[in-house]
Coordinates of C-alpha atoms and ligand atoms in Angstrom, one line a residue:
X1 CA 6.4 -10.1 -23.8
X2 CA 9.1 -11.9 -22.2
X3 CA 11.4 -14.6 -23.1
X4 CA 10.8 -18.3 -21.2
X5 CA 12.6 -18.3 -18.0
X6 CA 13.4 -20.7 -15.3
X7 CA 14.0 -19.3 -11.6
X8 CA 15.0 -22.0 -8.6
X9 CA 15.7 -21.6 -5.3
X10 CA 16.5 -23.8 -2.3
X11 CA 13.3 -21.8 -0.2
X12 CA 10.8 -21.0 -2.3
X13 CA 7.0 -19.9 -0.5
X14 CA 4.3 -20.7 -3.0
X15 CA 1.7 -19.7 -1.1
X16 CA 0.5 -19.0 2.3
X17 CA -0.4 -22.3 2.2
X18 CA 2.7 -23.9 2.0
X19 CA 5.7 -24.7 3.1
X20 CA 8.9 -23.4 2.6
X21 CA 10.7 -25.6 0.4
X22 CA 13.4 -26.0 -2.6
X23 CA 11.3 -25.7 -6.3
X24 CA 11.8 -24.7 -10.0
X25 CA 9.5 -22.8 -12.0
X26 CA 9.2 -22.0 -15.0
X27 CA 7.4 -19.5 -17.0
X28 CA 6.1 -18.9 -20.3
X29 CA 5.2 -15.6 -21.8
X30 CA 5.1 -14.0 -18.1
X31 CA 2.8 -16.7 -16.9
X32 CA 3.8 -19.9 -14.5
X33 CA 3.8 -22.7 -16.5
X34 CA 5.0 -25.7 -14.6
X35 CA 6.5 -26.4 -11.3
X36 CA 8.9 -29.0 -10.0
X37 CA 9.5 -29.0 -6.4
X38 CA 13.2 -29.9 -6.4
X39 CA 16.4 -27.1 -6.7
X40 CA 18.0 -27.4 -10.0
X41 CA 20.3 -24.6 -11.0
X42 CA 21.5 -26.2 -14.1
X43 CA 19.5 -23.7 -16.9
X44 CA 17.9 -21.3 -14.4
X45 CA 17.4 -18.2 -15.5
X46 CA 17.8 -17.0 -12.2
X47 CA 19.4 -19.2 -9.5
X48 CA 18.0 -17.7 -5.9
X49 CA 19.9 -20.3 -3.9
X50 CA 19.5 -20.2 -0.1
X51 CA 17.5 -17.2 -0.6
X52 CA 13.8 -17.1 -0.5
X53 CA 12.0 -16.8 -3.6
X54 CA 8.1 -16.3 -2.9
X55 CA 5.6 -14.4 -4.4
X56 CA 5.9 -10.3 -5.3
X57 CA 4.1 -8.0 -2.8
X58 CA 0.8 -6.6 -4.0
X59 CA 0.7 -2.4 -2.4
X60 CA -3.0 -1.7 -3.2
X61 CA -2.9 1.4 -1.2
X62 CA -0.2 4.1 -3.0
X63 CA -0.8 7.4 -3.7
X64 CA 1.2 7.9 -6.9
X65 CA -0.5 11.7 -6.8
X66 CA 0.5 12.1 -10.9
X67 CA -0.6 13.7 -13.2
X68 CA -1.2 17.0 -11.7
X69 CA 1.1 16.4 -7.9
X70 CA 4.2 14.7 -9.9
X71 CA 6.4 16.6 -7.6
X72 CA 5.0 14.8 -4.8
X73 CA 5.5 11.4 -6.2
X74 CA 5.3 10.2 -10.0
X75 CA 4.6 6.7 -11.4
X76 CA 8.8 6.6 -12.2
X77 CA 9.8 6.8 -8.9
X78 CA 7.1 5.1 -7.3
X79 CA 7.0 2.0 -9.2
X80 CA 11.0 1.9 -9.0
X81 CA 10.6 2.4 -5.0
X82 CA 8.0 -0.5 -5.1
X83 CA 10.5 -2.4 -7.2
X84 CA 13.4 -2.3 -4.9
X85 CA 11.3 -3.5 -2.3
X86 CA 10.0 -6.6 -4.1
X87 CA 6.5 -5.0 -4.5
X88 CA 4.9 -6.2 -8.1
X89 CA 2.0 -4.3 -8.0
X90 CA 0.8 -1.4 -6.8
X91 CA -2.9 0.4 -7.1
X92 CA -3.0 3.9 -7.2
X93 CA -5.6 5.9 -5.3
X94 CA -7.6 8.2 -6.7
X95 CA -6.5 11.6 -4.9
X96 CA -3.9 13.9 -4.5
X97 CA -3.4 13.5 -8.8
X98 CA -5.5 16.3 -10.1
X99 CA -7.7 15.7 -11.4
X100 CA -8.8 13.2 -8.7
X101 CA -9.9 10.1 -10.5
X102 CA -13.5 10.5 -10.0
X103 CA -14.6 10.6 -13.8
X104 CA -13.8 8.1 -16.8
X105 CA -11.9 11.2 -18.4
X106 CA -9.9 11.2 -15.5
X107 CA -9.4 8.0 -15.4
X108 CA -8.6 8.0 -19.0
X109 CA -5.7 10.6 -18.0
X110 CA -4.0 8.9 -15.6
X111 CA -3.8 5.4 -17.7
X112 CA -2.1 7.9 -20.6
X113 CA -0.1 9.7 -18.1
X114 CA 1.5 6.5 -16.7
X115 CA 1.8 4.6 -20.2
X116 CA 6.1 3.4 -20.7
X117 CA 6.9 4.8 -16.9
X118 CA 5.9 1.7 -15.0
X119 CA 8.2 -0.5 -13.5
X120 CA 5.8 -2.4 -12.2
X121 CA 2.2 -3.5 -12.6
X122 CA -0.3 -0.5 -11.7
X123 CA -4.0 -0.2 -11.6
X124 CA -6.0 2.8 -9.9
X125 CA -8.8 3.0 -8.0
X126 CA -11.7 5.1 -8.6
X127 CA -13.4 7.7 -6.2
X128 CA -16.6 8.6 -4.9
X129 CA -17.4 12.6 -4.7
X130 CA -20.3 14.6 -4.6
X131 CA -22.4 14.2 -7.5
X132 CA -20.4 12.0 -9.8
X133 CA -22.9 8.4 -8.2
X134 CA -23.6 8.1 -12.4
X135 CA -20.1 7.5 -13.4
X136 CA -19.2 4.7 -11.0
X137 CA -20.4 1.8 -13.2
X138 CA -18.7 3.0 -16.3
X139 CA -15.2 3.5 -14.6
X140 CA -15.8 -0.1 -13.2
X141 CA -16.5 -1.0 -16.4
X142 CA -12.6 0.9 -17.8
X143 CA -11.3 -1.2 -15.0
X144 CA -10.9 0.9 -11.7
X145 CA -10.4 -1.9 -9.1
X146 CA -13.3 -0.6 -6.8
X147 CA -14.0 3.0 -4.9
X148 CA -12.8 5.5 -1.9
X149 CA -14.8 7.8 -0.5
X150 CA -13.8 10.0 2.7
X151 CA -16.6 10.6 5.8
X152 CA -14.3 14.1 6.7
X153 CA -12.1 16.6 4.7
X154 CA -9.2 14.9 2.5
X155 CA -7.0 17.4 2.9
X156 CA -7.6 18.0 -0.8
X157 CA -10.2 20.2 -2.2
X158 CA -10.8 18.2 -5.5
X159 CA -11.9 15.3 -3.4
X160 CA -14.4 16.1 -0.8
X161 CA -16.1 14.2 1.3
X162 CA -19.8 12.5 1.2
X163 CA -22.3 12.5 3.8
X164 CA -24.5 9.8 4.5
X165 CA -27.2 10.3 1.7
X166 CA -24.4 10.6 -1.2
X167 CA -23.0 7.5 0.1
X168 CA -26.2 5.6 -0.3
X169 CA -26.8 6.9 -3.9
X170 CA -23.3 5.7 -4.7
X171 CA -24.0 2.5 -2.9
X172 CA -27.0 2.1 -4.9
X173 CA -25.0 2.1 -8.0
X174 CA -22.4 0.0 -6.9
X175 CA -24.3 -2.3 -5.8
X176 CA -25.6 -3.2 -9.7
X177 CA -21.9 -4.7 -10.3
X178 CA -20.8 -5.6 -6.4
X179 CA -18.1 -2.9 -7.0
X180 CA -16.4 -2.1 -4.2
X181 CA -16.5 0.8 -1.7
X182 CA -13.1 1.8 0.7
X183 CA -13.7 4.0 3.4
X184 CA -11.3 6.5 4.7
X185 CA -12.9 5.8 8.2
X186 CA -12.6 9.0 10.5
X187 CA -15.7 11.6 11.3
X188 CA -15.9 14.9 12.8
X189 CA -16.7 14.2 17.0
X190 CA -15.9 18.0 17.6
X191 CA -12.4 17.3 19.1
X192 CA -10.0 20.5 18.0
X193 CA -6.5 21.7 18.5
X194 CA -5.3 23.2 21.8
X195 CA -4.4 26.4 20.9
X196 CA -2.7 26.5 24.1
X197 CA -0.6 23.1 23.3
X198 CA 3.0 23.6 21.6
X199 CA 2.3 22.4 18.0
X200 CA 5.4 21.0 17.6
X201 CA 4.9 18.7 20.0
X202 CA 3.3 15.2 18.3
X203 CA 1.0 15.0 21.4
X204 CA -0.9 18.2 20.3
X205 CA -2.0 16.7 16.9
X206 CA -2.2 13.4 18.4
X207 CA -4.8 15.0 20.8
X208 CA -6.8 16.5 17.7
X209 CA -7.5 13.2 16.1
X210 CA -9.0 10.9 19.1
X211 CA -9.8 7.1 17.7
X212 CA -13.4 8.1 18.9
X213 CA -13.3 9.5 15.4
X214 CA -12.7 6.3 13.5
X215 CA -15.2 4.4 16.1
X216 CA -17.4 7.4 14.8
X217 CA -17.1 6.2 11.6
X218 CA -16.5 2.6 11.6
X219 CA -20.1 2.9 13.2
X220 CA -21.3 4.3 10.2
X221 CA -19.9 1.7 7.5
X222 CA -21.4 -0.9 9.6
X223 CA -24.7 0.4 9.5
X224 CA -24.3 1.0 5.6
X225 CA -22.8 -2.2 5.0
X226 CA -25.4 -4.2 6.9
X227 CA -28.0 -1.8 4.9
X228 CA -26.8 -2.5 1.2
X229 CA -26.0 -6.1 2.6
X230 CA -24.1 -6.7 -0.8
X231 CA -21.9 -4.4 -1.6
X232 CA -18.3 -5.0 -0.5
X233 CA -17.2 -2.7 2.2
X234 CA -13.2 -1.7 3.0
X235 CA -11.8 -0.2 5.9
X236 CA -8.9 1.8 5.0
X237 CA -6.0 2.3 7.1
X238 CA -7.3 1.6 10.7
X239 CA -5.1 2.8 13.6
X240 CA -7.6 2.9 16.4
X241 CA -7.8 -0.9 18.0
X242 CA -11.3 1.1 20.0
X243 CA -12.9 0.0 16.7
X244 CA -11.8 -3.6 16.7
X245 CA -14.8 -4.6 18.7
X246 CA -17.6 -3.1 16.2
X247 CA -15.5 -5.0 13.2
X248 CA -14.9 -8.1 14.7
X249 CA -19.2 -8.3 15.5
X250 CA -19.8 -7.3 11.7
X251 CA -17.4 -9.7 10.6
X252 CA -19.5 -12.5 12.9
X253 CA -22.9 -10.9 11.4
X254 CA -21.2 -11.9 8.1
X255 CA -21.1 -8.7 6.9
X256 CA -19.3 -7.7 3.6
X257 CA -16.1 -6.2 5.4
X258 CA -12.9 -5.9 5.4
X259 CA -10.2 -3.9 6.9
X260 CA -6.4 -3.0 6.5
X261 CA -3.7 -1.4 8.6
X262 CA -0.5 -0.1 7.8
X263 CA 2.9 -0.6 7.9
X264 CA 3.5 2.5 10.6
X265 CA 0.8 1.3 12.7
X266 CA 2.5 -1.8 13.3
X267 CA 6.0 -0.6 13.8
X268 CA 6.1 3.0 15.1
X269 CA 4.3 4.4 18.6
X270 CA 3.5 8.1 19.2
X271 CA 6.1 7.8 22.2
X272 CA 8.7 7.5 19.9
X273 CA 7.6 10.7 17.2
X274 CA 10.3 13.4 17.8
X275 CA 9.5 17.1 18.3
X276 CA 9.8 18.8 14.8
X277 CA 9.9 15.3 13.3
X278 CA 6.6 15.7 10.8
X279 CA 7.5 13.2 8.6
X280 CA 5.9 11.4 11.1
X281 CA 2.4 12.2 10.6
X282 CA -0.5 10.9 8.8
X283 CA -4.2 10.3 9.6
X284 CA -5.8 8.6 11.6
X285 CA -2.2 8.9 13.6
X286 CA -0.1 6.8 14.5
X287 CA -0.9 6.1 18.0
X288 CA 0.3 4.7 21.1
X289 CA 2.0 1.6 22.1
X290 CA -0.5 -0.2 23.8
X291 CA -2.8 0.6 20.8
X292 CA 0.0 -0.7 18.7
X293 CA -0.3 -4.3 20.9
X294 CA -4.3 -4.6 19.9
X295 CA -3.7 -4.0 16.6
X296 CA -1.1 -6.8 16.2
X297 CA -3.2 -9.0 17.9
X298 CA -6.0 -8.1 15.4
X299 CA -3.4 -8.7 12.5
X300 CA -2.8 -12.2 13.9
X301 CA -6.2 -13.1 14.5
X302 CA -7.7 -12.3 11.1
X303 CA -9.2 -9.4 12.1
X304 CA -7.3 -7.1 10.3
X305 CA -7.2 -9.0 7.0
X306 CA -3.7 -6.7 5.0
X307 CA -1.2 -4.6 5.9
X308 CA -0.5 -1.9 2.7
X309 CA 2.1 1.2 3.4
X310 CA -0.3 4.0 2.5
X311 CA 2.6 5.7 0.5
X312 CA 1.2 9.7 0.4
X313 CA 4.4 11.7 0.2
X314 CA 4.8 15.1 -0.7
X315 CA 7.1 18.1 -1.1
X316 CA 9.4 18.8 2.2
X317 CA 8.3 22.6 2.2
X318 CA 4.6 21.0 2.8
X319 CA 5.7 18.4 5.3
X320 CA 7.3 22.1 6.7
X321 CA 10.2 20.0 8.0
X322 CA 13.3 21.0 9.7
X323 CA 15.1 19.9 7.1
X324 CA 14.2 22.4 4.6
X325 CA 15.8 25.2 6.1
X326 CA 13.8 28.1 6.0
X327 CA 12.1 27.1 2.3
X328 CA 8.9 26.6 4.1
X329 CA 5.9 29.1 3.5
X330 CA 5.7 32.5 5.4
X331 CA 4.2 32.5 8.4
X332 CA 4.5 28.8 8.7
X333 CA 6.4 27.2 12.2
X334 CA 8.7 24.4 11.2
X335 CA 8.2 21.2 12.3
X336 CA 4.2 22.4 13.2
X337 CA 2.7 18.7 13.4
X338 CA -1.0 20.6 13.2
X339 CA -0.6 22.5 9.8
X340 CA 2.4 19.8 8.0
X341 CA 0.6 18.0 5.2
X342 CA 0.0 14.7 6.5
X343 CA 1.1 11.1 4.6
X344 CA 3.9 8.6 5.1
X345 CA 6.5 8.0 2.3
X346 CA 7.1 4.1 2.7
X347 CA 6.2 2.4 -0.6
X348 CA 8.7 -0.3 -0.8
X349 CA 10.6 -0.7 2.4
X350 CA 7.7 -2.3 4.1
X351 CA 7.9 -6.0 3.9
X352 CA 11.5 -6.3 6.0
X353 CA 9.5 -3.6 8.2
X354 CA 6.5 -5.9 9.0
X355 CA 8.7 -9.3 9.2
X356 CA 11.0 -7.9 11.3
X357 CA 8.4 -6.5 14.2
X358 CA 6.1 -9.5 13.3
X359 CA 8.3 -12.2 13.8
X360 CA 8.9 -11.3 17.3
X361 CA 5.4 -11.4 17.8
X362 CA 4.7 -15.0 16.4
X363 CA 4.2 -14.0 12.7
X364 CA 5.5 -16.5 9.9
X365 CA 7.2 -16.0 6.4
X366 CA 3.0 -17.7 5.3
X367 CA 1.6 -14.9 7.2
X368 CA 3.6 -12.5 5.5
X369 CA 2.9 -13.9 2.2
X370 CA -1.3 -14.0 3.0
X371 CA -0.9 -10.2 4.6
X372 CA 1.1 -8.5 1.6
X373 CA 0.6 -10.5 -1.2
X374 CA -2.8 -12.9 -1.2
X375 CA -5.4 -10.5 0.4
X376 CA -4.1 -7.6 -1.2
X377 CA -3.8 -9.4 -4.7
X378 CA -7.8 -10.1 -3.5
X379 CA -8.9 -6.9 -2.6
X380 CA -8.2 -5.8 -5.9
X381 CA -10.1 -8.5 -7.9
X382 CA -6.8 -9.7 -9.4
X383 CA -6.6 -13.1 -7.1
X384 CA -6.5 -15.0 -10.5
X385 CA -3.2 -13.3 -11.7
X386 CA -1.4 -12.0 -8.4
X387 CA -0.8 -12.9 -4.7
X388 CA 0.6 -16.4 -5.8
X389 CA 3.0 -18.8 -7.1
X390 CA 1.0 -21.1 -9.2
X391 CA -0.2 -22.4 -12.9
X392 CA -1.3 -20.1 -14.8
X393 CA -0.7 -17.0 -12.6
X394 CA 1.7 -14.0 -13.5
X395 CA 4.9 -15.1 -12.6
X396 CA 6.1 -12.1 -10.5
X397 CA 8.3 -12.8 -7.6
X398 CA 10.6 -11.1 -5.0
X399 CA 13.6 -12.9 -4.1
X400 CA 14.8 -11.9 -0.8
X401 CA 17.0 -12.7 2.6
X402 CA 14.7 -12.8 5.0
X403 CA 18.1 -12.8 7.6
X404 CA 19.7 -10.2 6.1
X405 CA 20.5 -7.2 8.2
X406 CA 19.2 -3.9 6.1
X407 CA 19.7 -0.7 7.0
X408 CA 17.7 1.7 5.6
X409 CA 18.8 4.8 4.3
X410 CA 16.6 7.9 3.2
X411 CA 19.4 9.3 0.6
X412 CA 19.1 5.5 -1.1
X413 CA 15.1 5.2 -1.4
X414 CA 13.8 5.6 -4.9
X415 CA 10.6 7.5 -4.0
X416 CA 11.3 11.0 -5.4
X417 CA 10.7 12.9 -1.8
X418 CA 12.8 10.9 0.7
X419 CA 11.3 12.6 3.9
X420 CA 10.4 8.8 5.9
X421 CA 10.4 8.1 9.7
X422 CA 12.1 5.1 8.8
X423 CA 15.4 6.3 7.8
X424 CA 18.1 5.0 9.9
X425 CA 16.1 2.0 10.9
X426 CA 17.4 -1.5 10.8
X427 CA 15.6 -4.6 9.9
X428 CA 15.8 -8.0 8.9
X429 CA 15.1 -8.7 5.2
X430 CA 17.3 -7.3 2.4
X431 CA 15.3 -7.5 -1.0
X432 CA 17.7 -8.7 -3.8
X433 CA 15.7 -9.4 -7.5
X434 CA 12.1 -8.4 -7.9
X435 CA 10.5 -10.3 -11.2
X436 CA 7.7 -9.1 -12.7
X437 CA 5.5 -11.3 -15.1
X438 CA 8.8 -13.5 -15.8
X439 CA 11.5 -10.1 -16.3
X440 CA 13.7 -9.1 -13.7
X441 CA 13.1 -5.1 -13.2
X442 CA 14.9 -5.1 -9.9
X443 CA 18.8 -6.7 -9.5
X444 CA 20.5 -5.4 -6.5
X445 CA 23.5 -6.7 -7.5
X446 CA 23.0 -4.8 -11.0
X447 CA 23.4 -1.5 -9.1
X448 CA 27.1 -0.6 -10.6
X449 CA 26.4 -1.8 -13.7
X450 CA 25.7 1.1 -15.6
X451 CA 25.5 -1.1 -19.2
X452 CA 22.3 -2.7 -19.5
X453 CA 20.9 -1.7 -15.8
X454 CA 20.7 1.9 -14.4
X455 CA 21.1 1.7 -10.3
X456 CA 19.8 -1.4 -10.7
X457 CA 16.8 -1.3 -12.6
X458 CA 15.7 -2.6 -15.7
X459 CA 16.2 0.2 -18.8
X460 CA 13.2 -0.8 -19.7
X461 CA 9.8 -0.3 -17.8
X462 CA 8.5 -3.5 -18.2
X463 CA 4.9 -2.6 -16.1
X464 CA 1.6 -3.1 -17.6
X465 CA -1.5 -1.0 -16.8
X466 CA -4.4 -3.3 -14.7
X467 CA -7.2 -3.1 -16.8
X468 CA -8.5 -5.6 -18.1
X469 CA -11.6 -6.8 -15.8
X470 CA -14.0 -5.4 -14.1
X471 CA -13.1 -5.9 -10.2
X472 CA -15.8 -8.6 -9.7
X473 CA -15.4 -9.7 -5.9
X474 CA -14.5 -13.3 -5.9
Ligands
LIG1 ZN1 -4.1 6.8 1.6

């Protein structure tokens, strides 16, 4: 537990209801415990200054993919990632690990697997498979923050989809504790890779995945949403604005939904994928800019409710980039967008990614604060510890320069594979302290100090596991 601490700042962002404005607060074991709203660096723990101090960023979409995929990313690397980019909490999903997280045993695993390597707060969320309907409740009741199911391959064969009378037995049961249900949202319409296309080319797997197959199955959550009428329903990563018409009329019906996009939606467009470049590539895709336009519109609106980053990296030799000169599998074409595994590595880098494309488009420091902090904090059923500056809440912070030029640099990411479109980008934003429950795990100005920080980290992992209630929908 840690010591009493006192942080001030000349701009501190409580929440996305205020305003930006000088405060002190100060925290007792790890929890805000009283607030002044002047700037008083006499006794701070941590003076921020002119920089802004507002609450940590909550990731509830990161596939940490350990145990059993620890070469693709591990809870280490991950949460030190999400620490240097002022991200407090991140929740796990439930593939790509083996085994998926789809029993309490499993579940079990993955809490022991991650126990003195988290840097920051984690919790996990559960899946729903074939056959496993009866052991929803009880990983609800370990604390799994709600469900994912997929409506087409995962591109995992330990997670397989459910078709549409699985998903109403698992609704059934979730519907005894208003758990809640994510949907990766893409069906099957029959579309298929020109053979005759060069797969190289980020057109040809752009073709393959047409947003008539998230309309397909957007459709379909709509109808079971309506159907079940009270269990919470989540659209996961959306890329195709097509479906923004179908959510915004369920969201008028006052249907249980919500949705999120991601960080690459909003700040990449297929013109811009290179040949080769299949670090690039994900699903749904990233699409073009036009689509891009809607779904910033959407995000503004309050259509989209959260942006997350969707982290799912893996090996190079998978990605079968360029870059790995020749290591790739027999047979295989480098830089084939068709066969590459697909996931982008971005936990971390994404709030100066979203401030600096949203602010040009009319997005304030409060949005930013209600997109990666207060919905997501929500959506995982932790809005009374997370998302927040205030009484009684975890005090975990990021204190950052929103003006700060950042350039970012693949070889200086802390995920463990560094393959990311977003290397040699700059933004606006540099991320200098991340706090977490009242400890500072993140100190960029700690990164030489090789005595009681290592590259700027805390020695010690100071994350705690997110268990403790069951993900009741506030
Ligand atoms: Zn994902």
């Amino acid at each position: 537990m840690s010591q009493d601490a006192i942080f001030t700042s000349k701009r501190v962002l409580l929440s996305s209801a205020s305003e930006v404005g000088p405060a002190t607060i100060y925290v007792s074991q790890g929890k805000v415990a009283r607030i002044e709203p002047e700037y008083l660096p006499a006794g701070a723990t941590i003076d921020a200054g002119s920089k802004l101090l507002m609450a940590g960023v909550v990731d509830s979409h990161v596939h940490i993919n350990q145990p059993g995929r620890t070469q693709w990313e591990g809870v280490v690397t991950a949460s030190h990632a999400a620490a240097s980019g002022g991200v407090t909490t991140i929740i796990d999903m439930p593939l790509n690990c083996i085994p998926s997280t789809v029993t309490v045993p499993a579940y079990e695993q993955k809490r022991t697997s991650f126990a003195g390597g988290m840097w920051v707060d984690v919790g996990t969320w559960g899946g729903v498979v074939p056959g496993n309907a009866s052991s929803l409740v009880p990983m609800l009741a370990e604390g799994a923050r709600g469900f994912k199911c997929f409506l087409c391959d995962s591109g995992v064969d330990e997670f397989p989809p459910v078709n549409e009378e699985q998903l109403r037995l698992a609704m059934a049961e979730l519907q005894r504790e208003q758990g809640m249900l994510m949907f990766h949202a893409e069906m099957e319409t029959g579309a298929t890779v020109n053979a005759a296309e060069d797969p190289t080319d980020y057109a040809t797997f752009l073709n393959s995945r047409p947003p008539a197959m998230e309309v397909k199955a957007i459709d379909l959550v709509v109808k079971v949403c309506r159907e079940f009428g009270t269990v919470p329903c989540h659209i996961v990563h959306l890329s195709a604005a097509d479906a923004l018409p179908a959510i915004r009329a369920a969201k008028a019906e006052g249907l249980p939904l919500t949705v999120e996009t991601c960080f690459h939606y909003l700040t990449i467009t297929a013109e811009e994928v290179p040949t080769c470049s299949t670090e690039y590539k994900c699903c749904p895709p990233i699409r073009g800019q036009s689509n891009r336009d809607l779904l910033w519109e959407a995000v503004l609106d309050g259509t989209i409710d959260f942006v997350v980053s969707d982290h799912s990296p893996c090996t190079p030799d998978l990605k079968l980039h360029p870059c790995c000169g020749g290591k790739i599998a027999h047979g295989a074409t480098e830089g084939d967008f068709v066969s590459a595994w697909g996931g982008i590595a971005s936990v971390g880098i994404g709030l100066p990614l979203l401030w600096t494309e949203g602010k040009r488009r009319g997005l304030g420091l409060q949005d930013v604060a209600r997109l990666v902090c207060e919905r997501t904090a929500k959506h995982a059923g932790l809005s009374d510890r997370k998302g927040r500056i205030a009484i009684g809440l975890d005090a975990d912070f990021v204190v950052w320069d929103p003006e700060e030029n950042n350039r970012i640099d693949a070889e200086k990411l802390h995920f463990r594979n560094k393959l990311t479109p977003y290397h040699e980008r700059t933004c606006q934003g540099l991320i200098h302290r991340t706090i977490v429950r009242g400890t500072a795990v993140y100190d960029i100005s700690q990164i030489n100090d090789n005595d009681t920080w290592e590259s700027g980290f805390s020695r010690v992992a100071h994350g705690q596991w997110l268990d403790s209630a069951i993900s009741r929908r506030d």
